[in-house]
N, CA, C and O atoms as a DFTB+ gen file, in Angstrom:
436 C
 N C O
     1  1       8.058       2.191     -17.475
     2  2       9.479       1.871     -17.537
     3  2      10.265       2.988     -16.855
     4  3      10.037       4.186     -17.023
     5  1      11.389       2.383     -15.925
     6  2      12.100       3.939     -15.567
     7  2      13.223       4.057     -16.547
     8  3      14.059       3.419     -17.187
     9  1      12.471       5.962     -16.133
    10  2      13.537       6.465     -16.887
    11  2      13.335       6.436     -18.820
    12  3      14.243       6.817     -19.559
    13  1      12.485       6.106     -19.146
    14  2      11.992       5.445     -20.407
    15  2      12.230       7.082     -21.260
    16  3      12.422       6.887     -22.461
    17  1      12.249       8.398     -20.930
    18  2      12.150       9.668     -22.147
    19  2      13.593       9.698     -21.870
    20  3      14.040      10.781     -22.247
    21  1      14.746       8.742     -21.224
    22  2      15.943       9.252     -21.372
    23  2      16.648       8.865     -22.840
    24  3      16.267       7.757     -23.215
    25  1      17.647       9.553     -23.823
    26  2      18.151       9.010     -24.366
    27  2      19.233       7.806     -24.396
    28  3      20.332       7.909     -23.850
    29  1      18.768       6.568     -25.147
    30  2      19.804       5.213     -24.830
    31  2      21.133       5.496     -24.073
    32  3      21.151       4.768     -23.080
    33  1      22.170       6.207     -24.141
    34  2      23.151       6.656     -23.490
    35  2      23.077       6.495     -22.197
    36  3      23.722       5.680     -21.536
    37  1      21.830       7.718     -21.580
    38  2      21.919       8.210     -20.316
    39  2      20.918       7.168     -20.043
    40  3      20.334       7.564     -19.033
    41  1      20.567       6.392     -20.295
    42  2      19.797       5.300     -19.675
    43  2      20.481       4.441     -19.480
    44  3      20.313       3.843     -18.417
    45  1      21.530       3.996     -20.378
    46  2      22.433       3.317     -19.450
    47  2      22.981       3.371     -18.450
    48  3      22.925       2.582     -17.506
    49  1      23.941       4.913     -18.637
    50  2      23.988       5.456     -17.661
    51  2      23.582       5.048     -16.348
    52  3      24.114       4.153     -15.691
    53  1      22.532       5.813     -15.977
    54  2      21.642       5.723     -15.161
    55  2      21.437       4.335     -14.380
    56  3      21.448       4.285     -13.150
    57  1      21.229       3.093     -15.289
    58  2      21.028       1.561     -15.068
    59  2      22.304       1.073     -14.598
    60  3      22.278       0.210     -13.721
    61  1      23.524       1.519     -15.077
    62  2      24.595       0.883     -15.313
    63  2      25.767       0.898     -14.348
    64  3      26.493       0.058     -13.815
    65  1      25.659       1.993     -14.355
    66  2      26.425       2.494     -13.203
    67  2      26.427       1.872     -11.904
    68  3      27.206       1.144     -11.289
    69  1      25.248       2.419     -11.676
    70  2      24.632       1.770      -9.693
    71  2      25.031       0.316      -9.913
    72  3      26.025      -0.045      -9.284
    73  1      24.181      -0.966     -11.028
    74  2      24.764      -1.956     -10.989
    75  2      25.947      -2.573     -10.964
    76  3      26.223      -3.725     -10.628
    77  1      26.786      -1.490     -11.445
    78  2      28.425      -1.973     -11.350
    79  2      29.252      -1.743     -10.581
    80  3      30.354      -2.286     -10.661
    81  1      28.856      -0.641      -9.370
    82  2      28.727      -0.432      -7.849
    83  2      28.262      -1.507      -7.505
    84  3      28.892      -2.557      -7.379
    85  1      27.260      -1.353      -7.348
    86  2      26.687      -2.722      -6.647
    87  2      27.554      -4.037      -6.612
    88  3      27.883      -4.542      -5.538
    89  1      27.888      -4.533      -7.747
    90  2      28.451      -5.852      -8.237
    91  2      30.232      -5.297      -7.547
    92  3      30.869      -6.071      -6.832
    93  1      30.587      -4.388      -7.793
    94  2      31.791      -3.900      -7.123
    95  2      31.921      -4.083      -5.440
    96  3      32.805      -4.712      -4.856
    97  1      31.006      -3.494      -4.950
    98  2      30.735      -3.892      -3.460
    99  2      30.442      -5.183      -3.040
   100  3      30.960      -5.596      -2.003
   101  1      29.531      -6.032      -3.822
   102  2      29.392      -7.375      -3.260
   103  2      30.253      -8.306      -3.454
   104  3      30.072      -9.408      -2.936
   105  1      31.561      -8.002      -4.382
   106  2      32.312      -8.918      -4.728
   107  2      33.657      -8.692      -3.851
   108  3      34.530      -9.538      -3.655
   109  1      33.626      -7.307      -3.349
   110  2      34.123      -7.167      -2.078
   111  2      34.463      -7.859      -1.115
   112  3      35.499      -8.386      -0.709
   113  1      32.913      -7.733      -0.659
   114  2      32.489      -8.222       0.723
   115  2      32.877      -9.430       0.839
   116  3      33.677      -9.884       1.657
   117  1      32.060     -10.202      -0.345
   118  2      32.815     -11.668      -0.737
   119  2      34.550     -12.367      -0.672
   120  3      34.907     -13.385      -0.078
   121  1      35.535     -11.252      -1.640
   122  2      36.273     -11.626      -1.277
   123  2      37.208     -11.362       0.024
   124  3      38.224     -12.027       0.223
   125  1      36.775     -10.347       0.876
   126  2      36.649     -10.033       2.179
   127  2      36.358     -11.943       2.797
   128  3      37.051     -12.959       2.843
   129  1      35.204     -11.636       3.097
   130  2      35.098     -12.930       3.929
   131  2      35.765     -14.080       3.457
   132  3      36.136     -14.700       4.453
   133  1      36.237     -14.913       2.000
   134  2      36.562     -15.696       1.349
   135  2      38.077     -16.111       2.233
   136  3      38.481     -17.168       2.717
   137  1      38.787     -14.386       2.145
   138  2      39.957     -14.496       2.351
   139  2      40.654     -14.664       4.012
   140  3      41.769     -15.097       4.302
   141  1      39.788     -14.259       4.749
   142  2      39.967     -14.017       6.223
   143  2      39.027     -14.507       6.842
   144  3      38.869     -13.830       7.859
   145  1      38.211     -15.427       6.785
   146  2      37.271     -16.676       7.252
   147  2      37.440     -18.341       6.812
   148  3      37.534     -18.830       5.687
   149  1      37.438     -18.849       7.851
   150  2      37.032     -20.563       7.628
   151  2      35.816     -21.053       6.964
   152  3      34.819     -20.969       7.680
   153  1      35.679     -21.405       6.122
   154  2      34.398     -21.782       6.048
   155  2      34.079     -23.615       6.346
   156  3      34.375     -24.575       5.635
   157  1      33.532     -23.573       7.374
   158  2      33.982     -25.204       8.343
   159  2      32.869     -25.915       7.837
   160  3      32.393     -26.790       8.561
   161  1      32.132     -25.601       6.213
   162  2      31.250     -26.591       5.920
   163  2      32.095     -26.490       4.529
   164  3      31.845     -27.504       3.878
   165  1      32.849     -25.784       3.951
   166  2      33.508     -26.164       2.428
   167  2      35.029     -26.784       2.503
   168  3      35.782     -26.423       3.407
   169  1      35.327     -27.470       1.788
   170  2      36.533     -27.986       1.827
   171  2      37.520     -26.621       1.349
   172  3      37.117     -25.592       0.807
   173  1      38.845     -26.951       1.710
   174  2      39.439     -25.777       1.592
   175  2      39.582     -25.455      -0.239
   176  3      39.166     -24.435      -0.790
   177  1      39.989     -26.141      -0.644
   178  2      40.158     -26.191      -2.344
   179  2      38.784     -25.956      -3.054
   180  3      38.739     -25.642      -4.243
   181  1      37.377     -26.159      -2.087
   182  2      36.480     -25.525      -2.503
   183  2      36.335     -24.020      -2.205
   184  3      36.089     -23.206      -3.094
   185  1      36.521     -23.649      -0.735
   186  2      36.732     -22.039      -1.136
   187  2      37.832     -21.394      -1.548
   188  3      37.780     -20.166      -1.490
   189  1      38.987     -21.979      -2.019
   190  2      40.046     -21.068      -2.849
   191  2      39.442     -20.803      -4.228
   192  3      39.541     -19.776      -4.899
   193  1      38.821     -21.893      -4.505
   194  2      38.210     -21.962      -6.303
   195  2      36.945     -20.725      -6.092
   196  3      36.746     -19.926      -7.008
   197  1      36.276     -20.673      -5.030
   198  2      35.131     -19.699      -5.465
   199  2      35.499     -18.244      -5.194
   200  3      34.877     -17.298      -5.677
   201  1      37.030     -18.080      -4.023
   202  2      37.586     -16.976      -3.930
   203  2      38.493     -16.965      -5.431
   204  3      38.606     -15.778      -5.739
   205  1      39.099     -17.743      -6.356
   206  2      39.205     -17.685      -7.405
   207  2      38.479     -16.460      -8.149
   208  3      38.781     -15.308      -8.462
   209  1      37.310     -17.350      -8.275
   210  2      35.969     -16.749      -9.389
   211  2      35.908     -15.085      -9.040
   212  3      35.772     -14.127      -9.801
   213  1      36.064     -15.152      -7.575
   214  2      35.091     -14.169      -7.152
   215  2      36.427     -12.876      -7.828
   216  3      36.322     -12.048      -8.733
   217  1      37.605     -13.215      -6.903
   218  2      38.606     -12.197      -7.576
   219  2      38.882     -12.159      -9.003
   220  3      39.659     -11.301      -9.423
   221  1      38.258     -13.107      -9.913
   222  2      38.380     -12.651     -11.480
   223  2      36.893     -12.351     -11.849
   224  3      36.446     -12.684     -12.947
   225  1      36.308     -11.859     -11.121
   226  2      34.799     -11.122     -11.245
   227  2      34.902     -10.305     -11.186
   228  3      34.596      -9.478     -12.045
   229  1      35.738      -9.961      -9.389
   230  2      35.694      -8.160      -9.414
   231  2      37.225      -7.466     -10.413
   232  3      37.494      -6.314     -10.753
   233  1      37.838      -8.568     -10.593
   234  2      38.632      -7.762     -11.386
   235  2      37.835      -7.375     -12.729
   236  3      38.042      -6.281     -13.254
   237  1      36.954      -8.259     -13.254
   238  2      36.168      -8.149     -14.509
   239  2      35.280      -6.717     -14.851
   240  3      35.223      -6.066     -15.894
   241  1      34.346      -6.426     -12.997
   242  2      34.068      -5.541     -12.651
   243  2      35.153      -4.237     -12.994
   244  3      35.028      -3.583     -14.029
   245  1      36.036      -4.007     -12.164
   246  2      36.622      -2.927     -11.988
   247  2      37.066      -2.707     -13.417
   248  3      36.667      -1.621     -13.839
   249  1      37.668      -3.306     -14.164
   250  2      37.739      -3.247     -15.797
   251  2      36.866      -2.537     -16.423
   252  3      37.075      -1.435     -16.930
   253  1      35.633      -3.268     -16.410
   254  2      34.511      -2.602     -17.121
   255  2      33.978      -1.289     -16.706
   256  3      33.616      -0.419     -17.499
   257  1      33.946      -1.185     -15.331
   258  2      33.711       0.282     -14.945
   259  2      34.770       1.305     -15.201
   260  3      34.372       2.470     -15.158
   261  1      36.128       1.097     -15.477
   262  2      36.879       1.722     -15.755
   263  2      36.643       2.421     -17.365
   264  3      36.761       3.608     -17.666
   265  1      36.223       1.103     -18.389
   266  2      36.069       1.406     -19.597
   267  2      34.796       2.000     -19.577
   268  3      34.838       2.972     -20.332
   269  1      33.287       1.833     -18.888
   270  2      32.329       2.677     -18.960
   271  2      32.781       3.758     -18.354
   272  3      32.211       4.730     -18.849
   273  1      33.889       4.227     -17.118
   274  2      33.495       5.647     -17.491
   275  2      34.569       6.252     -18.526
   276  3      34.076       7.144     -19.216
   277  1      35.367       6.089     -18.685
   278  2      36.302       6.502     -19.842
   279  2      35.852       6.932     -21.130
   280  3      36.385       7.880     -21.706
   281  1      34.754       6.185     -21.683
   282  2      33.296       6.349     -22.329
   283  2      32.531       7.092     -22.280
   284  3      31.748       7.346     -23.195
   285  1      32.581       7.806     -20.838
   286  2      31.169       8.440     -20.347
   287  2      29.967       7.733     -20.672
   288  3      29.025       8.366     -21.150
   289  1      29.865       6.282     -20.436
   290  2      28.831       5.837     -19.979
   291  2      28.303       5.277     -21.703
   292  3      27.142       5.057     -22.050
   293  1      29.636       5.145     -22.615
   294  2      28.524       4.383     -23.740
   295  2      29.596       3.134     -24.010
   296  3      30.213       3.083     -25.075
   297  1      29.761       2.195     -23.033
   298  2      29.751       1.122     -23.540
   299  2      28.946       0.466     -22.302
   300  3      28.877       0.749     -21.106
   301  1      28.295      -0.662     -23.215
   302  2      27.203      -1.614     -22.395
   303  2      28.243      -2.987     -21.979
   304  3      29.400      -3.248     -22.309
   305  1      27.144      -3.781     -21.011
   306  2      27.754      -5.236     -20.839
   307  2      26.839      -6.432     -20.593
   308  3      25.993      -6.777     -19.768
   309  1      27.403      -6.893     -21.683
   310  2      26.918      -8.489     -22.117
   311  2      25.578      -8.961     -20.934
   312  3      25.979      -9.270     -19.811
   313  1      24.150      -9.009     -21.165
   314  2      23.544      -9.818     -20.502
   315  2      23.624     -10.802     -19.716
   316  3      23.009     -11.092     -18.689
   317  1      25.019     -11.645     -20.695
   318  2      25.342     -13.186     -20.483
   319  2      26.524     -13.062     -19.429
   320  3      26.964     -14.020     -18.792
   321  1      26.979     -11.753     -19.331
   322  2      28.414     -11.643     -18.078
   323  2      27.328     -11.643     -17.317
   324  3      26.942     -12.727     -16.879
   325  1      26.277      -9.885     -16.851
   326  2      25.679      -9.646     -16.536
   327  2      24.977     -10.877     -15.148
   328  3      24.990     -10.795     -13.919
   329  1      24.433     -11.924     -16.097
   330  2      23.834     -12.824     -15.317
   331  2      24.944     -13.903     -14.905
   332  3      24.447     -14.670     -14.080
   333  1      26.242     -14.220     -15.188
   334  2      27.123     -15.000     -14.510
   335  2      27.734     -14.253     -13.304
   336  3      28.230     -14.885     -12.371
   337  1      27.689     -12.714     -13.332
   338  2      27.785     -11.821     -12.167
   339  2      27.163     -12.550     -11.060
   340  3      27.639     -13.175     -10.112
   341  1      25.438     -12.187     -11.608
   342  2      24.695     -12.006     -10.704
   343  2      24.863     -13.627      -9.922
   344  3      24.967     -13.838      -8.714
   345  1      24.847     -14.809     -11.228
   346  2      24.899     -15.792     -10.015
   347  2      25.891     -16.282      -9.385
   348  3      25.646     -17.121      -8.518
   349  1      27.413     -15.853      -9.675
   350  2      28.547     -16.042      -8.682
   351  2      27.970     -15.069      -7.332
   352  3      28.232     -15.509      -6.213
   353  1      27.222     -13.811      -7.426
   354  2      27.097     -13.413      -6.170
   355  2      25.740     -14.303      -5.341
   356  3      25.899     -14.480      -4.133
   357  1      24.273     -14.915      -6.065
   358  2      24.250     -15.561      -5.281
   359  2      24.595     -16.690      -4.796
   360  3      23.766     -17.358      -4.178
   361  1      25.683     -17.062      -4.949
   362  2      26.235     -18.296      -5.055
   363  2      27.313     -17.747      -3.413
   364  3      27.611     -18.370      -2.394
   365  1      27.530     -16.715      -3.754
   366  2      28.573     -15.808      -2.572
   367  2      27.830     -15.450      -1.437
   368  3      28.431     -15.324      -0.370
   369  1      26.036     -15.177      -1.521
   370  2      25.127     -14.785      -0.660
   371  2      24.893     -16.056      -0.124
   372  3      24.519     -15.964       1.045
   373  1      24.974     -17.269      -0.551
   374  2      24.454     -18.724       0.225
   375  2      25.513     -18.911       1.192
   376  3      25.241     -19.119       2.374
   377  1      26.828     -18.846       0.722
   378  2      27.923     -19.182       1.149
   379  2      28.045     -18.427       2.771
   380  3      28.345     -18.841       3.891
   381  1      27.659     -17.186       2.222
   382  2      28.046     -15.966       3.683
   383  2      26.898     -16.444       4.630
   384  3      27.134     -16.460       5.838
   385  1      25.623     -16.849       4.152
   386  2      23.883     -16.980       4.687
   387  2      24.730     -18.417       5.798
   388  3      24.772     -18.463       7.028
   389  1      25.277     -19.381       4.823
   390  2      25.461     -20.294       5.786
   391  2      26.545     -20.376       7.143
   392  3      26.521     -21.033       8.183
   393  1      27.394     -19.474       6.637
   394  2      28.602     -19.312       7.416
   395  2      27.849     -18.410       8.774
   396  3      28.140     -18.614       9.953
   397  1      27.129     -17.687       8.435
   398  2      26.563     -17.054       9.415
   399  2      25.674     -17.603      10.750
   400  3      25.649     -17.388      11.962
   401  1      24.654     -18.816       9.337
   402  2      23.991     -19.846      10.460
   403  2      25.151     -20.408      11.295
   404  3      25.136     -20.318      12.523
   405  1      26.117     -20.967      10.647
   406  2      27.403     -21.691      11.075
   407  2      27.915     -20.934      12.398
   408  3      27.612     -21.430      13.483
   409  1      28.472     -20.072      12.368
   410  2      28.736     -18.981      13.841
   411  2      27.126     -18.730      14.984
   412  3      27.076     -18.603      16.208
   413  1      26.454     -18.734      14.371
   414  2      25.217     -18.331      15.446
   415  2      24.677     -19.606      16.156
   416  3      24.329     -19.587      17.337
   417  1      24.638     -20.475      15.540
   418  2      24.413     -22.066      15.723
   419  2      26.087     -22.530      16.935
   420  3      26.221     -23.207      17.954
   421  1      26.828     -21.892      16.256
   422  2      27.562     -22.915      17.242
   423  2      28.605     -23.732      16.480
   424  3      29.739     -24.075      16.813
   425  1      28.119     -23.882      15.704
   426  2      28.826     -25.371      15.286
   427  2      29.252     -25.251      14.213
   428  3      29.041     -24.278      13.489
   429  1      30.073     -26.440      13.871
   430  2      31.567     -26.465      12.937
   431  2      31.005     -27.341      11.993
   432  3      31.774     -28.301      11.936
   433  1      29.938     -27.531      11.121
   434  2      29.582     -28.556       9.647
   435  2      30.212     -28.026       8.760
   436  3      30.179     -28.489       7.619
């Protein structure tokens, strides 16, 4: 296990942090492209709703990292956010994957 002789704290720490970077940056990027791209295979009211999600994610994000460090690193977060994170971003990684085929291809689906 990593990291396994740390005490619960600094193992969060440690785990918690980078992931909420992480989830901070990709929800970024996301609403980056959401906001200043076409996406010529979603209807428009379909990408306002997932640029929706995405900006009450990273706001959810920036919240929680605010309160973990204010904490110094002892409050945790919910498994169950945790994994609705993770799948609004891949849900944000299909979206960008296709838009990308979409520009390299040529074409407007």
């Amino acid at each position: 296990m990593l990291h396994s002789n740390l005490p619960e704290p600094q193992l969060l720490k440690v785990l918690l942090e980078p992931l909420l970077d992480d989830f901070q940056d990709w929800f970024s990027r996301a609403q980056s492209l959401l906001r200043t791209e076409v996406m010529p295979f979603l209807e428009v009211a379909d990408q306002q709703a997932l640029l929706s999600r995405v900006d009450a994610a990273l706001n959810d994000v920036v919240a929680t990292q605010s309160l973990f460090r204010a904490t110094d690193g002892q409050v945790g977060v919910d498994t169950q956010v945790l994994m609705q994170w993770h799948t609004l971003l891949m849900e944000c990684w299909q979206v960008a994957h296709h838009y990308r085929l979409s520009k390299s291809n040529g074409c407007h689906t």
